[in-house]
CSV table of C-alpha atoms in Angstrom, one decimal:
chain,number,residue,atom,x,y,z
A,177,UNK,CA,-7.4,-7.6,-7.7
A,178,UNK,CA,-7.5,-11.3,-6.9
A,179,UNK,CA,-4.9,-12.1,-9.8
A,180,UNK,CA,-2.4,-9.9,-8.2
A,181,UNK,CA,-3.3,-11.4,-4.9
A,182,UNK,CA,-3.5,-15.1,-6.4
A,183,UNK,CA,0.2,-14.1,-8.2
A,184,UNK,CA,1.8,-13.9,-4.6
A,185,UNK,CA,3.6,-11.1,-4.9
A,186,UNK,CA,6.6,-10.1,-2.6
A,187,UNK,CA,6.1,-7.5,-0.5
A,188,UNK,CA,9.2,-5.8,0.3
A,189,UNK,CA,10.2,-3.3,2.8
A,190,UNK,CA,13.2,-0.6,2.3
A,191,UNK,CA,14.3,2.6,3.6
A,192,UNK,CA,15.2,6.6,2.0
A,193,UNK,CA,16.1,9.1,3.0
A,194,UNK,CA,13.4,12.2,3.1
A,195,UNK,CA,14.9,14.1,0.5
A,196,UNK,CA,15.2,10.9,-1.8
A,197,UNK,CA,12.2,9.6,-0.8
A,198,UNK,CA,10.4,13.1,-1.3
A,199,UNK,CA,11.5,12.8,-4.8
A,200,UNK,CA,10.4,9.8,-5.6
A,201,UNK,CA,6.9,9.5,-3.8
A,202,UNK,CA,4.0,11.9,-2.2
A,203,UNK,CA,4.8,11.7,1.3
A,204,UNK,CA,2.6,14.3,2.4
A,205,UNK,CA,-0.2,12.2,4.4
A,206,UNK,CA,3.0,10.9,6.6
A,207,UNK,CA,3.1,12.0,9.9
A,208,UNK,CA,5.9,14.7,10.8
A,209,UNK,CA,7.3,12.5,13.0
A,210,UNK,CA,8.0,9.7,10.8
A,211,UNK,CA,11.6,10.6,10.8
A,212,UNK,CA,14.7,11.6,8.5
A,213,UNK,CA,14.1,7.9,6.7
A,214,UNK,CA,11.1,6.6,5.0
A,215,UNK,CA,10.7,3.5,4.9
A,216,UNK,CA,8.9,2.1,1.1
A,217,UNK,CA,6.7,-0.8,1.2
A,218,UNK,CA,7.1,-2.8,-2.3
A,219,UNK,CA,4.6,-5.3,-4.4
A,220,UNK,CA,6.4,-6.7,-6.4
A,221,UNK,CA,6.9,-4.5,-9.9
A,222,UNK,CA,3.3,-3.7,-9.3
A,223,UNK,CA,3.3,-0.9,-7.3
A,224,UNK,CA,5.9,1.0,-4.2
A,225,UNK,CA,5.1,4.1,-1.9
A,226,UNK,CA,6.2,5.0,1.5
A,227,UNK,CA,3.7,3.7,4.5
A,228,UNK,CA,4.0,3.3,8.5
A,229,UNK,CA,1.6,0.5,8.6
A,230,UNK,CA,1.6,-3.0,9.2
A,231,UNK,CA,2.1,-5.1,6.0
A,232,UNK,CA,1.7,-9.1,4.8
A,233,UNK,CA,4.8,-10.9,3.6
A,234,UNK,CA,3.1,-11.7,0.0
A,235,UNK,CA,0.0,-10.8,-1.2
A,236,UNK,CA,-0.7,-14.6,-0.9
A,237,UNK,CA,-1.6,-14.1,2.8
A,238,UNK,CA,-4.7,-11.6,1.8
A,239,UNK,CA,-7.0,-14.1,1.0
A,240,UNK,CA,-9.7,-13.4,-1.6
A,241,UNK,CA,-10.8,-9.9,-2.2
A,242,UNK,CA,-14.2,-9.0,-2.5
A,243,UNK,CA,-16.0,-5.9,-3.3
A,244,UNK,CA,-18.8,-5.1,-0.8
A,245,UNK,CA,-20.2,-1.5,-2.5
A,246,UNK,CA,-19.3,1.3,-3.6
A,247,UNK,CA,-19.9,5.3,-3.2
A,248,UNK,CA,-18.7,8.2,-5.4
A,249,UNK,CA,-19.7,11.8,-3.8
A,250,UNK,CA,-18.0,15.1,-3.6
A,251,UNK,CA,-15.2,13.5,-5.6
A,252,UNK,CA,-14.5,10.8,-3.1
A,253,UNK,CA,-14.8,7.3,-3.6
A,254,UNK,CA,-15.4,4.9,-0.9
A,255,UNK,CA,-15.0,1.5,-1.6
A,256,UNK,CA,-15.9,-1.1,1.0
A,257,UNK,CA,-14.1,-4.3,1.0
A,258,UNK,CA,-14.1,-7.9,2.3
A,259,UNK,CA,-11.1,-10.0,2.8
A,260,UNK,CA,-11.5,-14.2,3.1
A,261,UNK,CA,-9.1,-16.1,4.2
């Protein structure tokens, strides 16, 4: 995780359509009113899906990622995390 963070990656933001974009990505978890366009959020080649959150400008702004523990039950895995700046 801290190599793709340390590799300050772009992260760029673009729009589809909901048909396109329902193609292309799961966009069940958005909320129904997120519209008729969706907008993609893009690290670099590593990875794109849609999102309404709020989001860095490179991963170079995260700071160093740490792993605080970790939790597998009933086929869920938490992972709890720590960001430094």
């Amino acid at each position: 995780m801290n190599e793709i963070i340390d590799s300050d990656l772009d992260i760029i933001e673009e729009f589809k359509n909901i048909e396109e974009a329902a193609k292309l990505y799961d966009i069940s978890k958005l909320p129904k009113s997120s519209g008729n366009d969706i907008r993609i959020i893009k690290i670099g080649n590593y990875d794109a899906c849609p999102c309404i959150g709020q989001h860095v400008k490179s991963t170079g702004e995260i700071g160093a990622f740490k792993i605080i523990s970790t939790n597998y039950s009933d086929k869920i895995l938490r992972i709890r995390f720590k960001l430094n700046n």
